[in-house]
Short mmCIF file of C-alpha atoms in Angstrom, two decimals:
data_model
loop_
_atom_site.label_atom_id
_atom_site.label_comp_id
_atom_site.label_asym_id
_atom_site.label_seq_id
_atom_site.Cartn_x
_atom_site.Cartn_y
_atom_site.Cartn_z
CA MET A 1 267.60 -67.52 174.88
CA SER A 2 268.37 -70.81 176.56
CA ASP A 3 268.75 -73.90 174.45
CA ILE A 4 265.47 -75.19 175.89
CA ALA A 5 263.71 -72.04 174.85
CA ALA A 6 265.34 -72.24 171.45
CA MET A 7 264.16 -75.81 171.05
CA GLN A 8 260.69 -74.87 172.16
CA ARG A 9 260.67 -71.99 169.76
CA ALA A 10 261.69 -74.30 166.96
CA LEU A 11 258.86 -76.64 167.85
CA ALA A 12 256.48 -73.72 167.97
CA LEU A 13 257.64 -72.66 164.55
CA LEU A 14 256.79 -76.09 163.28
CA LEU A 15 253.38 -75.84 164.79
CA LEU A 16 252.85 -72.21 164.19
CA ASP A 17 249.62 -71.01 162.91
CA PRO A 18 250.15 -69.69 159.42
CA VAL A 19 246.68 -68.30 159.59
CA GLY A 20 247.90 -65.88 162.16
CA ARG A 21 250.31 -64.57 159.60
CA ARG A 22 247.71 -63.88 157.00
CA THR A 23 248.51 -66.87 154.91
CA PHE A 24 245.88 -69.42 154.40
CA LEU A 25 246.25 -72.67 152.65
CA TYR A 26 243.52 -75.20 152.58
CA GLY A 27 244.82 -78.55 151.58
CA GLY A 28 248.17 -77.12 150.81
CA PRO A 29 247.87 -75.69 147.35
CA LEU A 30 250.96 -73.94 146.15
CA PRO A 31 250.78 -70.16 146.31
CA SER A 32 250.06 -69.81 142.64
CA GLU A 33 247.32 -72.42 142.86
CA ALA A 34 245.82 -70.75 145.88
CA GLY A 35 245.52 -67.49 144.07
CA LEU A 36 247.95 -65.86 146.41
CA ASP A 37 249.00 -63.30 143.92
CA ASP A 38 249.21 -60.48 146.38
CA GLU A 39 252.78 -59.54 147.12
CA ASP A 40 252.07 -59.25 150.81
CA ASP A 41 250.62 -62.71 150.95
CA ILE A 42 253.48 -64.20 149.01
CA HIS A 43 255.89 -62.48 151.35
CA ALA A 44 254.01 -63.74 154.40
CA LEU A 45 253.95 -67.23 153.00
CA ARG A 46 257.64 -67.20 152.33
CA ASN A 47 258.28 -66.03 155.85
CA THR A 48 256.12 -68.77 157.23
CA LEU A 49 257.88 -71.35 155.15
CA ALA A 50 261.23 -70.06 156.19
CA ARG A 51 260.27 -70.20 159.83
CA GLN A 52 258.91 -73.69 159.52
CA ARG A 53 262.08 -74.78 157.79
CA GLU A 54 264.05 -73.17 160.57
CA GLY A 55 262.24 -75.45 162.98
CA VAL A 56 262.88 -78.49 160.83
CA GLU A 57 266.54 -77.69 160.56
CA PHE A 58 266.83 -77.08 164.27
CA PHE A 59 265.51 -80.48 165.16
CA ALA A 60 267.56 -82.10 162.46
CA THR A 61 270.62 -80.52 164.00
CA LEU A 62 269.52 -81.49 167.46
CA LEU A 63 269.42 -85.12 166.52
CA ASP A 64 272.32 -84.82 164.12
CA ARG A 65 270.30 -86.74 161.63
CA LYS A 66 269.23 -84.34 159.02
CA ARG A 67 265.82 -85.24 157.72
CA ASP A 68 266.03 -88.53 159.48
CA ALA A 69 262.83 -90.48 159.88
CA ARG A 70 263.00 -89.89 163.60
CA VAL A 71 263.02 -86.19 163.02
CA MET A 72 259.88 -86.43 161.05
CA ARG A 73 258.15 -88.28 163.82
CA LEU A 74 258.44 -85.21 165.96
CA PHE A 75 255.93 -83.38 163.99
CA PRO A 76 252.25 -83.81 164.46
CA ALA A 77 252.21 -81.90 161.24
CA THR A 78 253.54 -84.93 159.43
CA ALA A 79 249.97 -85.94 159.07
CA LEU A 80 248.77 -86.38 155.58
CA LEU A 81 245.30 -85.88 156.79
CA ALA A 82 242.45 -86.92 154.61
CA PRO A 83 239.57 -84.49 154.88
CA ARG A 84 237.53 -86.93 156.91
CA GLU A 85 240.34 -87.32 159.40
CA PHE A 86 240.89 -83.63 159.41
CA HIS A 87 237.28 -83.04 160.24
CA ALA A 88 237.32 -85.60 163.00
CA HIS A 89 240.22 -83.86 164.60
CA TRP A 90 238.78 -80.51 164.10
CA GLN A 91 235.82 -81.72 166.11
CA GLN A 92 238.09 -82.84 168.87
CA TRP A 93 239.70 -79.48 169.02
CA SER A 94 236.41 -77.77 169.33
CA ARG A 95 235.51 -77.27 172.91
CA GLY A 96 232.36 -75.31 172.64
CA THR A 97 231.86 -71.83 171.43
CA ASP A 98 234.65 -69.62 172.56
CA GLU A 99 237.53 -71.75 171.54
CA ALA A 100 236.36 -73.18 168.30
CA VAL A 101 237.69 -70.50 166.04
CA SER A 102 241.27 -70.91 167.06
CA SER A 103 240.90 -74.67 167.15
CA SER A 104 240.18 -74.62 163.49
CA ALA A 105 243.20 -72.47 162.97
CA GLY A 106 245.19 -75.11 164.79
CA ALA A 107 243.98 -77.66 162.33
CA ASP A 108 245.11 -75.35 159.61
CA ALA A 109 248.54 -75.25 161.09
CA LEU A 110 248.76 -79.00 160.94
CA ARG A 111 247.48 -79.04 157.42
CA PHE A 112 250.05 -76.48 156.45
CA GLY A 113 252.73 -78.52 158.09
CA ALA A 114 251.55 -81.57 156.24
CA TRP A 115 251.95 -79.73 152.99
CA LEU A 116 255.40 -78.55 153.94
CA LEU A 117 256.57 -81.97 154.93
CA HIS A 118 255.00 -83.54 151.92
CA ALA A 119 256.99 -81.14 149.84
CA LEU A 120 260.11 -82.12 151.70
CA ALA A 121 259.26 -85.75 151.15
CA GLY A 122 259.67 -85.19 147.49
CA GLU A 123 263.29 -84.42 148.16
CA ASP A 124 264.10 -87.45 150.22
CA GLU A 125 262.57 -90.89 149.96
CA ARG A 126 263.41 -91.65 153.56
CA ILE A 127 261.16 -88.85 154.71
CA GLU A 128 258.37 -90.06 152.54
CA GLY A 129 258.74 -93.46 154.13
CA ALA A 130 258.67 -91.93 157.56
CA ILE A 131 255.52 -90.08 156.75
CA ARG A 132 253.86 -93.25 155.60
CA PHE A 133 255.06 -95.03 158.68
CA ASP A 134 253.70 -92.36 160.92
CA ARG A 135 250.44 -91.86 159.17
CA ALA A 136 248.49 -93.11 162.15
CA ARG A 137 250.24 -90.61 164.34
CA LEU A 138 249.13 -87.86 162.10
CA LEU A 139 245.96 -87.68 164.05
CA ALA A 140 248.03 -85.70 166.43
CA GLN A 141 246.96 -83.12 168.92
CA GLY A 142 243.49 -84.47 169.39
CA SER A 143 243.26 -83.40 172.98
CA ALA A 144 244.74 -80.02 172.52
CA ILE A 145 242.80 -77.23 174.02
CA PRO A 146 242.87 -74.23 171.78
CA GLN A 147 243.60 -70.85 173.13
CA PRO A 148 240.39 -69.11 174.03
CA ARG A 149 239.11 -66.31 172.00
CA THR A 150 235.90 -64.44 172.23
CA PHE A 151 233.40 -65.88 169.88
CA GLU A 152 229.98 -64.36 169.69
CA GLY A 153 228.32 -66.83 167.42
CA ASP A 154 226.14 -69.68 168.47
CA PRO A 155 227.20 -72.83 166.69
CA ALA A 156 224.00 -74.55 167.68
CA ARG A 157 222.13 -72.14 165.45
CA ALA A 158 224.42 -72.01 162.47
CA ARG A 159 222.51 -73.21 159.51
CA VAL A 160 225.02 -73.68 156.76
CA TYR A 161 226.06 -77.23 156.31
CA LEU A 162 228.63 -78.83 154.09
CA ARG A 163 227.62 -81.94 152.31
CA LYS A 164 230.12 -84.73 152.73
CA GLY A 165 229.04 -87.71 150.72
CA THR A 166 225.56 -88.53 151.86
CA VAL A 167 226.08 -87.03 155.28
CA MET A 168 225.52 -83.42 156.14
CA GLU A 169 228.12 -82.24 158.55
CA ARG A 170 228.58 -78.85 159.99
CA LEU A 171 231.91 -77.37 159.11
CA GLU A 172 231.31 -73.81 160.05
CA TRP A 173 234.48 -73.52 162.05
CA ASP A 174 236.55 -74.24 159.02
CA TYR A 175 235.33 -71.03 157.59
CA ALA A 176 235.92 -69.25 160.82
CA ALA A 177 239.56 -70.02 160.27
CA MET A 178 239.36 -68.05 157.10
CA LEU A 179 238.26 -65.12 159.09
CA ARG A 180 241.31 -65.41 161.21
CA ALA A 181 243.31 -65.44 158.03
CA GLY A 182 242.95 -61.70 157.97
CA LEU A 183 239.68 -61.71 156.16
CA PRO A 184 237.37 -59.72 158.42
CA LEU A 185 233.83 -60.20 157.25
CA GLU A 186 234.82 -60.51 153.70
CA VAL A 187 237.08 -62.75 151.77
CA ARG A 188 239.77 -60.71 150.19
CA ARG A 189 241.00 -63.27 147.76
CA PRO A 190 239.25 -63.76 144.48
CA ALA A 191 238.66 -67.35 145.42
CA THR A 192 239.06 -69.60 148.35
CA TYR A 193 239.25 -73.29 148.82
CA ILE A 194 236.93 -75.38 150.83
CA PHE A 195 237.22 -79.06 151.31
CA GLN A 196 234.36 -81.17 150.22
CA ALA A 197 234.79 -84.88 150.75
CA ASP A 198 238.01 -85.79 148.97
CA ARG A 199 238.33 -82.90 146.69
CA VAL A 200 238.79 -79.22 146.86
CA VAL A 201 235.97 -77.02 145.81
CA ARG A 202 236.76 -73.61 144.53
CA LEU A 203 234.20 -71.05 145.55
CA GLY A 204 233.61 -67.57 144.39
CA THR A 205 233.94 -64.60 146.66
CA GLY A 206 230.25 -64.29 147.36
CA ALA A 207 229.90 -67.87 148.44
CA ALA A 208 232.97 -67.63 150.55
CA ASN A 209 231.65 -64.49 152.13
CA LEU A 210 228.46 -66.23 153.05
CA LEU A 211 230.20 -69.20 154.51
CA THR A 212 232.58 -67.01 156.39
CA LEU A 213 229.72 -65.11 157.87
CA ALA A 214 228.01 -68.34 158.73
CA ALA A 215 231.07 -69.29 160.66
CA LEU A 216 230.70 -66.23 162.78
CA LYS A 217 227.06 -66.20 163.50
CA PRO A 218 223.83 -67.74 162.32
CA VAL A 219 223.05 -66.57 158.86
CA ASP A 220 219.41 -65.74 158.64
CA LEU A 221 218.75 -64.84 155.07
CA ASN A 222 215.63 -62.98 156.08
CA THR A 223 217.50 -60.54 158.21
CA PHE A 224 220.86 -60.72 156.56
CA GLY A 225 219.74 -58.36 153.86
CA PRO A 226 221.19 -60.52 151.14
CA THR A 227 222.72 -58.85 148.19
CA ARG A 228 222.40 -60.27 144.72
CA GLU A 229 225.89 -61.62 145.12
CA VAL A 230 224.96 -63.51 148.27
CA LEU A 231 221.76 -64.85 146.78
CA ASP A 232 223.67 -66.04 143.75
CA ALA A 233 226.22 -67.62 146.02
CA VAL A 234 223.56 -69.35 148.04
CA GLU A 235 221.97 -70.76 144.93
CA ALA A 236 225.31 -71.83 143.53
CA LEU A 237 226.20 -73.61 146.72
CA ARG A 238 222.80 -75.15 147.13
CA SER A 239 222.64 -76.41 143.56
CA ARG A 240 226.06 -77.98 143.91
CA GLY A 241 224.97 -79.72 147.07
CA ILE A 242 227.53 -77.96 149.20
CA ILE A 243 225.17 -76.27 151.58
CA GLU A 244 221.74 -76.85 152.85
CA LEU A 245 219.66 -74.04 154.20
CA GLN A 246 217.32 -74.87 156.97
CA GLU A 247 214.29 -73.17 158.33
CA ALA A 248 214.80 -70.83 161.23
CA GLY A 249 214.61 -72.72 164.46
CA ALA A 250 215.32 -76.02 162.77
CA MET B 1 251.72 -78.67 200.73
CA ILE B 2 248.41 -78.68 202.58
CA ARG B 3 245.76 -80.39 200.52
CA PRO B 4 242.58 -78.35 200.13
CA ALA B 5 239.31 -79.46 201.66
CA THR B 6 237.38 -82.17 199.90
CA LEU B 7 234.99 -80.98 197.23
CA GLY B 8 233.53 -84.20 195.85
CA VAL B 9 232.56 -84.72 192.24
CA GLY B 10 231.92 -81.89 189.84
CA LEU B 11 231.30 -81.10 186.21
CA GLY B 12 233.11 -78.78 183.84
CA PHE B 13 231.05 -75.80 182.77
CA ARG B 14 230.40 -75.59 179.07
CA PRO B 15 228.27 -72.89 177.46
CA GLU B 16 226.00 -75.50 175.90
CA LEU B 17 225.06 -76.65 179.39
CA ARG B 18 224.52 -73.20 180.81
CA ASP B 19 220.85 -73.37 181.70
CA GLU B 20 220.86 -76.99 182.79
CA MET B 21 223.89 -76.47 184.96
CA LEU B 22 222.35 -73.46 186.63
CA ARG B 23 219.21 -75.44 187.27
CA ARG B 24 220.87 -78.59 188.50
CA ALA B 25 224.09 -77.34 190.02
CA PRO B 26 222.90 -78.35 193.50
CA SER B 27 223.23 -81.94 192.29
CA LEU B 28 226.93 -81.33 191.78
CA ASP B 29 229.59 -80.86 194.42
CA PHE B 30 231.41 -78.23 192.42
CA VAL B 31 231.73 -76.74 188.96
CA GLU B 32 234.97 -76.09 187.13
CA ILE B 33 235.19 -73.03 184.93
CA ILE B 34 237.74 -72.61 182.15
CA ALA B 35 239.83 -69.79 183.55
CA GLU B 36 239.86 -67.82 180.35
CA MET B 37 236.07 -67.71 180.45
CA ALA B 38 236.37 -66.04 183.81
CA PHE B 39 238.45 -63.36 182.11
CA ASN B 40 235.52 -62.58 179.89
CA GLU B 41 232.85 -60.37 181.40
CA ALA B 42 230.27 -62.08 179.21
CA TYR B 43 230.50 -65.10 181.48
CA ALA B 44 230.44 -63.23 184.77
CA GLU B 45 226.72 -63.59 185.29
CA VAL B 46 226.60 -67.33 184.79
CA ILE B 47 229.72 -67.86 186.88
CA ASP B 48 228.17 -65.82 189.67
CA GLY B 49 225.00 -67.85 189.31
CA LEU B 50 226.89 -71.10 189.61
CA ARG B 51 229.06 -70.09 192.52
CA ALA B 52 225.99 -69.01 194.42
CA LEU B 53 224.96 -72.66 194.29
CA VAL B 54 228.17 -74.65 194.50
CA PRO B 55 231.90 -74.07 194.94
CA ILE B 56 233.80 -73.38 191.76
CA THR B 57 237.33 -73.97 190.57
CA LEU B 58 239.22 -72.38 187.69
CA HIS B 59 241.13 -74.36 185.13
CA GLY B 60 243.21 -72.52 182.57
CA VAL B 61 244.50 -73.54 179.20
CA HIS B 62 246.86 -70.77 178.20
CA LEU B 63 249.27 -70.11 181.03
CA SER B 64 252.01 -71.88 179.06
CA LEU B 65 253.62 -73.09 182.24
CA GLY B 66 256.14 -75.18 180.34
CA SER B 67 257.64 -72.46 178.18
CA ALA B 68 261.23 -71.75 179.06
CA GLU B 69 260.59 -68.07 179.38
CA PRO B 70 259.09 -65.80 182.03
CA LEU B 71 255.43 -65.93 182.83
CA ASP B 72 253.09 -63.76 180.87
CA ALA B 73 252.54 -61.12 183.51
CA ALA B 74 249.39 -59.84 181.88
CA TYR B 75 247.88 -63.30 181.88
CA VAL B 76 248.78 -63.88 185.50
CA ALA B 77 247.27 -60.53 186.41
CA ARG B 78 244.03 -61.51 184.73
CA LEU B 79 244.04 -64.81 186.53
CA GLN B 80 244.63 -63.03 189.79
CA GLN B 81 241.78 -60.69 189.04
CA ALA B 82 239.47 -63.60 188.24
CA VAL B 83 240.42 -65.30 191.49
CA ARG B 84 239.56 -62.19 193.45
CA ARG B 85 236.35 -61.77 191.56
CA PHE B 86 235.03 -65.33 191.68
CA GLU B 87 236.82 -66.84 194.68
CA PRO B 88 237.52 -70.31 193.31
CA ARG B 89 238.72 -73.01 195.66
CA TRP B 90 241.77 -73.46 193.46
CA CYS B 91 243.17 -72.89 190.01
CA GLY B 92 244.94 -75.22 187.68
CA ASP B 93 246.63 -75.37 184.31
CA HIS B 94 248.56 -77.81 182.19
CA LEU B 95 252.11 -79.06 182.11
CA ALA B 96 252.50 -77.87 178.57
CA MET B 97 253.35 -74.85 176.51
CA THR B 98 251.04 -72.78 174.39
CA SER B 99 253.33 -69.94 173.51
CA ILE B 100 257.05 -69.27 173.28
CA GLY B 101 259.01 -66.32 172.01
CA GLY B 102 255.87 -64.56 170.92
CA ILE B 103 254.65 -67.52 168.90
CA GLU B 104 251.19 -68.64 169.86
CA MET B 105 250.21 -72.27 169.54
CA PRO B 106 246.60 -73.24 169.74
CA HIS B 107 247.61 -76.58 171.20
CA LEU B 108 248.68 -77.87 174.54
CA THR B 109 252.10 -78.71 173.25
CA PRO B 110 254.18 -81.29 175.08
CA LEU B 111 257.50 -80.47 176.63
CA ALA B 112 260.89 -82.05 176.29
CA LEU B 113 261.11 -84.08 179.47
CA ARG B 114 264.44 -82.60 180.47
CA SER B 115 265.65 -82.37 184.03
CA ASP B 116 266.98 -78.89 183.42
CA LEU B 117 263.50 -77.74 182.44
CA VAL B 118 262.00 -78.87 185.74
CA PRO B 119 263.27 -75.96 187.87
CA VAL B 120 262.18 -73.50 185.20
CA VAL B 121 258.64 -74.81 185.17
CA ALA B 122 258.52 -75.24 188.93
CA ALA B 123 259.61 -71.66 189.50
CA LYS B 124 256.86 -70.41 187.23
CA ALA B 125 254.27 -72.51 189.02
CA ARG B 126 255.44 -71.26 192.39
CA ALA B 127 255.19 -67.70 191.16
CA VAL B 128 251.66 -68.23 189.91
CA ARG B 129 250.62 -69.79 193.19
CA ALA B 130 252.06 -66.86 195.09
CA GLU B 131 250.30 -64.36 192.88
CA ILE B 132 246.85 -65.87 192.94
CA GLY B 133 246.71 -66.71 196.62
CA VAL B 134 244.79 -69.97 196.23
CA PRO B 135 246.14 -73.48 195.62
CA PHE B 136 247.53 -74.01 192.16
CA LEU B 137 247.28 -77.41 190.48
CA ILE B 138 249.31 -78.79 187.60
CA GLU B 139 247.77 -81.25 185.16
CA ASN B 140 249.34 -83.93 183.00
CA ILE B 141 248.37 -83.55 179.34
CA ALA B 142 247.58 -86.02 176.60
CA TYR B 143 250.21 -85.86 173.88
CA TYR B 144 250.59 -87.56 170.57
CA PHE B 145 254.22 -87.04 169.78
CA GLU B 146 257.30 -86.98 171.92
CA VAL B 147 259.62 -84.02 171.93
CA PRO B 148 263.22 -85.21 171.70
CA GLY B 149 266.00 -84.45 174.08
CA GLY B 150 264.35 -85.67 177.25
CA ASP B 151 266.21 -87.44 180.03
CA MET B 152 263.24 -88.25 182.26
CA THR B 153 260.10 -90.29 182.01
CA GLU B 154 256.80 -88.49 181.91
CA ALA B 155 256.00 -89.55 185.47
CA GLU B 156 259.41 -88.47 186.71
CA PHE B 157 259.05 -85.10 185.07
CA PHE B 158 255.53 -84.55 186.38
CA SER B 159 256.52 -85.61 189.89
CA ALA B 160 259.61 -83.44 189.93
CA VAL B 161 257.69 -80.37 188.85
CA LEU B 162 255.08 -80.99 191.53
CA GLU B 163 257.69 -81.48 194.24
CA GLN B 164 259.85 -78.52 193.27
CA SER B 165 256.90 -76.20 192.86
CA ASP B 166 255.11 -77.47 195.96
CA CYS B 167 251.88 -77.35 193.96
CA GLY B 168 248.93 -79.70 193.92
CA MET B 169 248.46 -82.49 191.44
CA LEU B 170 245.66 -82.53 188.95
CA LEU B 171 245.77 -86.03 187.55
CA ASP B 172 243.84 -86.43 184.33
CA LEU B 173 243.17 -90.13 184.18
CA ASN B 174 241.89 -90.04 180.64
CA ASN B 175 245.06 -88.32 179.49
CA LEU B 176 246.99 -90.97 181.34
CA HIS B 177 244.96 -93.74 179.74
CA VAL B 178 245.40 -92.28 176.27
CA ASN B 179 249.12 -91.71 176.73
CA ALA B 180 249.66 -95.16 178.14
CA ILE B 181 248.16 -96.71 175.03
CA ASN B 182 249.75 -94.39 172.52
CA HIS B 183 253.20 -94.46 174.09
CA GLY B 184 253.14 -97.97 175.42
CA TYR B 185 253.55 -97.70 179.16
CA ASP B 186 251.76 -99.05 182.22
CA PRO B 187 249.36 -96.45 183.66
CA TYR B 188 249.28 -98.22 187.00
CA ALA B 189 253.04 -98.07 187.31
CA TYR B 190 252.81 -94.41 186.37
CA ILE B 191 250.36 -93.79 189.20
CA GLY B 192 252.55 -95.72 191.55
CA SER B 193 255.45 -93.42 190.88
CA LEU B 194 253.56 -90.20 191.51
CA PRO B 195 253.53 -88.24 194.78
CA LEU B 196 249.90 -89.06 195.50
CA ASP B 197 249.99 -87.05 198.71
CA ARG B 198 249.84 -84.06 196.39
CA LEU B 199 246.71 -85.21 194.62
CA VAL B 200 243.97 -82.60 194.79
CA GLU B 201 241.85 -83.25 191.74
CA VAL B 202 241.27 -85.96 189.19
CA HIS B 203 239.86 -85.36 185.72
CA ILE B 204 237.86 -88.08 184.04
CA ALA B 205 236.57 -88.07 180.47
CA GLY B 206 236.00 -90.29 177.49
CA SER B 207 238.27 -91.21 174.61
CA ALA B 208 238.02 -93.02 171.33
CA ALA B 209 240.30 -95.04 169.12
CA GLU B 210 241.18 -93.53 165.76
CA LYS B 211 242.95 -96.18 163.77
CA ALA B 212 246.13 -96.88 165.66
CA LEU B 213 245.80 -93.93 167.98
CA MET B 214 243.73 -93.35 171.07
CA ILE B 215 242.34 -89.83 171.12
CA ASP B 216 241.32 -87.84 174.15
CA THR B 217 238.00 -86.75 172.70
CA HIS B 218 236.06 -85.60 175.74
CA GLY B 219 233.19 -86.68 173.57
CA HIS B 220 232.33 -90.10 174.93
CA PRO B 221 231.25 -91.54 178.27
CA VAL B 222 234.04 -92.31 180.69
CA GLY B 223 235.50 -95.66 179.71
CA ASP B 224 235.92 -98.72 181.88
CA GLU B 225 239.68 -98.32 181.87
CA VAL B 226 239.42 -94.83 183.31
CA TRP B 227 236.95 -95.95 185.96
CA SER B 228 239.41 -98.68 186.90
CA LEU B 229 242.21 -96.14 187.15
CA LEU B 230 240.03 -93.95 189.35
CA ALA B 231 239.28 -96.85 191.66
CA HIS B 232 242.98 -97.66 191.73
CA VAL B 233 243.86 -94.13 192.74
CA ALA B 234 241.07 -93.94 195.32
CA ALA B 235 242.32 -97.15 196.91
CA ARG B 236 245.71 -95.56 197.44
CA THR B 237 244.96 -92.04 198.51
CA HIS B 238 242.16 -89.71 199.42
CA VAL B 239 240.72 -88.10 196.29
CA PRO B 240 239.55 -84.61 197.25
CA ALA B 241 237.86 -83.85 193.95
CA VAL B 242 236.89 -85.52 190.71
CA LEU B 243 235.82 -83.57 187.67
CA LEU B 244 233.88 -84.98 184.75
CA GLU B 245 234.81 -83.30 181.47
CA ARG B 246 232.58 -83.44 178.44
CA ASP B 247 233.16 -81.12 175.50
CA GLN B 248 231.37 -82.59 172.54
CA ASN B 249 228.55 -85.00 171.85
CA ILE B 250 227.19 -83.60 175.04
CA PRO B 251 224.45 -85.86 176.38
CA SER B 252 221.56 -85.00 178.63
CA MET B 253 222.27 -83.67 182.08
CA ASP B 254 220.75 -86.86 183.47
CA GLU B 255 223.44 -88.91 181.75
CA LEU B 256 226.18 -86.63 183.00
CA LEU B 257 224.80 -86.74 186.53
CA ALA B 258 224.73 -90.52 186.35
CA GLU B 259 228.45 -90.45 185.64
CA VAL B 260 228.93 -88.00 188.49
CA THR B 261 227.05 -90.35 190.81
CA HIS B 262 229.13 -93.28 189.66
CA ALA B 263 232.30 -91.31 190.32
CA ARG B 264 231.10 -90.59 193.82
CA ALA B 265 230.58 -94.28 194.40
CA VAL B 266 234.02 -95.12 193.04
CA ILE B 267 235.84 -92.73 195.34
CA GLY B 268 233.48 -93.34 198.26
CA ALA B 269 232.27 -89.77 198.39
CA GLU B 270 229.04 -88.79 200.05
CA VAL B 271 226.16 -87.95 197.78
CA SER B 272 225.51 -84.26 197.48
CA PRO B 273 222.18 -83.31 199.08
#
């Protein structure tokens, strides 16, 4: 591999999509906090971390300034994205129906990177300073066009909304990212994390299932054949103000 | 390089606009289809419907032209197949990478602006052009961080790739506008240093400021700065095609057509019948 290719690979490792490797971290909880108690997941996470660190080290070597502030500026993932910013950028990544799923995964990659670099920052004050300095640049990748994937849902008809403050905003693609996290049509983990405003909301499996499905296609509770679990999840979400169900055709 | 025939001003196809675009395509001079949609049989019907009304072009997002590794032969084969199937006037993709060494990136990732990368990218572009049999255009991307190790400016790198590949230029003026602000350079000087005789298509779109950063949102009307850049380009060279891109906050077709009409006026193009 040429040195250019090696550099590009290192950059790719920094930007890599951990979702594609069956790890999923929303907001960067540590594995134990995320409920990643499955050995496979832990292994995948460690691999991802190792690969990301490989990228960090490569660039550090390239510039001969290990963990220098300039190194940190390379990474769009140095963003310490607040949920609102994250959502804004997620929207920018979304280019309609087909591409939206992977665009959300891209956001995940940045979020993961943010967690990684935040962790590194704890080891070196200079890095922490660099991250603060570059906070505005953390809105990186806004124009990126995600790789296309077939998506059969119709976002215009999705009817699950996430309440953010007093504003209802659709966040269905966030949940689609979960699907890409190796969770086909069901959430394997006992719990998953979903951002709500400035905090993380822990949802049960049923609720997560519903939201994941809603990310894929319109969830019509009349035809969905809801199980007790789903109905309970719907009520739990509704009562907590996380979702709003709308009439068909609304 | 022989520049393709003039197309005029077109609009990027987006699924949300499907019915309206089919109905009002005759008001456009051409429609640009995301190439990867053309790989998907689910879009064949609408693409056929559009190309029965107006010329089409294909614009890809996942060729990964800038990766320092061989082309993805399977991808190129699909592109070739789509070209045969839909007969676009030309195809384009970005001066960026989206995969390397088996790692997929869902971003148009910027390249290190290294002179030794130029021949690598140019060779790949030449190969694509040869395979697909229609003109191949290369587009400048918007980027929000600089990859280290470069020894060229962005304009030098873009120009060198165009010259060495003998491909057409797809100049995204909104990307240029965004980059100029975020990276602190003069967009007019940038244009002045480009081989404008290679210009085939211009992309225009809207952007928005996010704190200290200008973001290429494709979610706002084309800004005054981009219109000024378009006029600047049109005053210096013939602009064969202009494409309006809108990907979110999509307004009514009337509003989009108003922007199309304005673009025609800016470049001095005839109004489509």
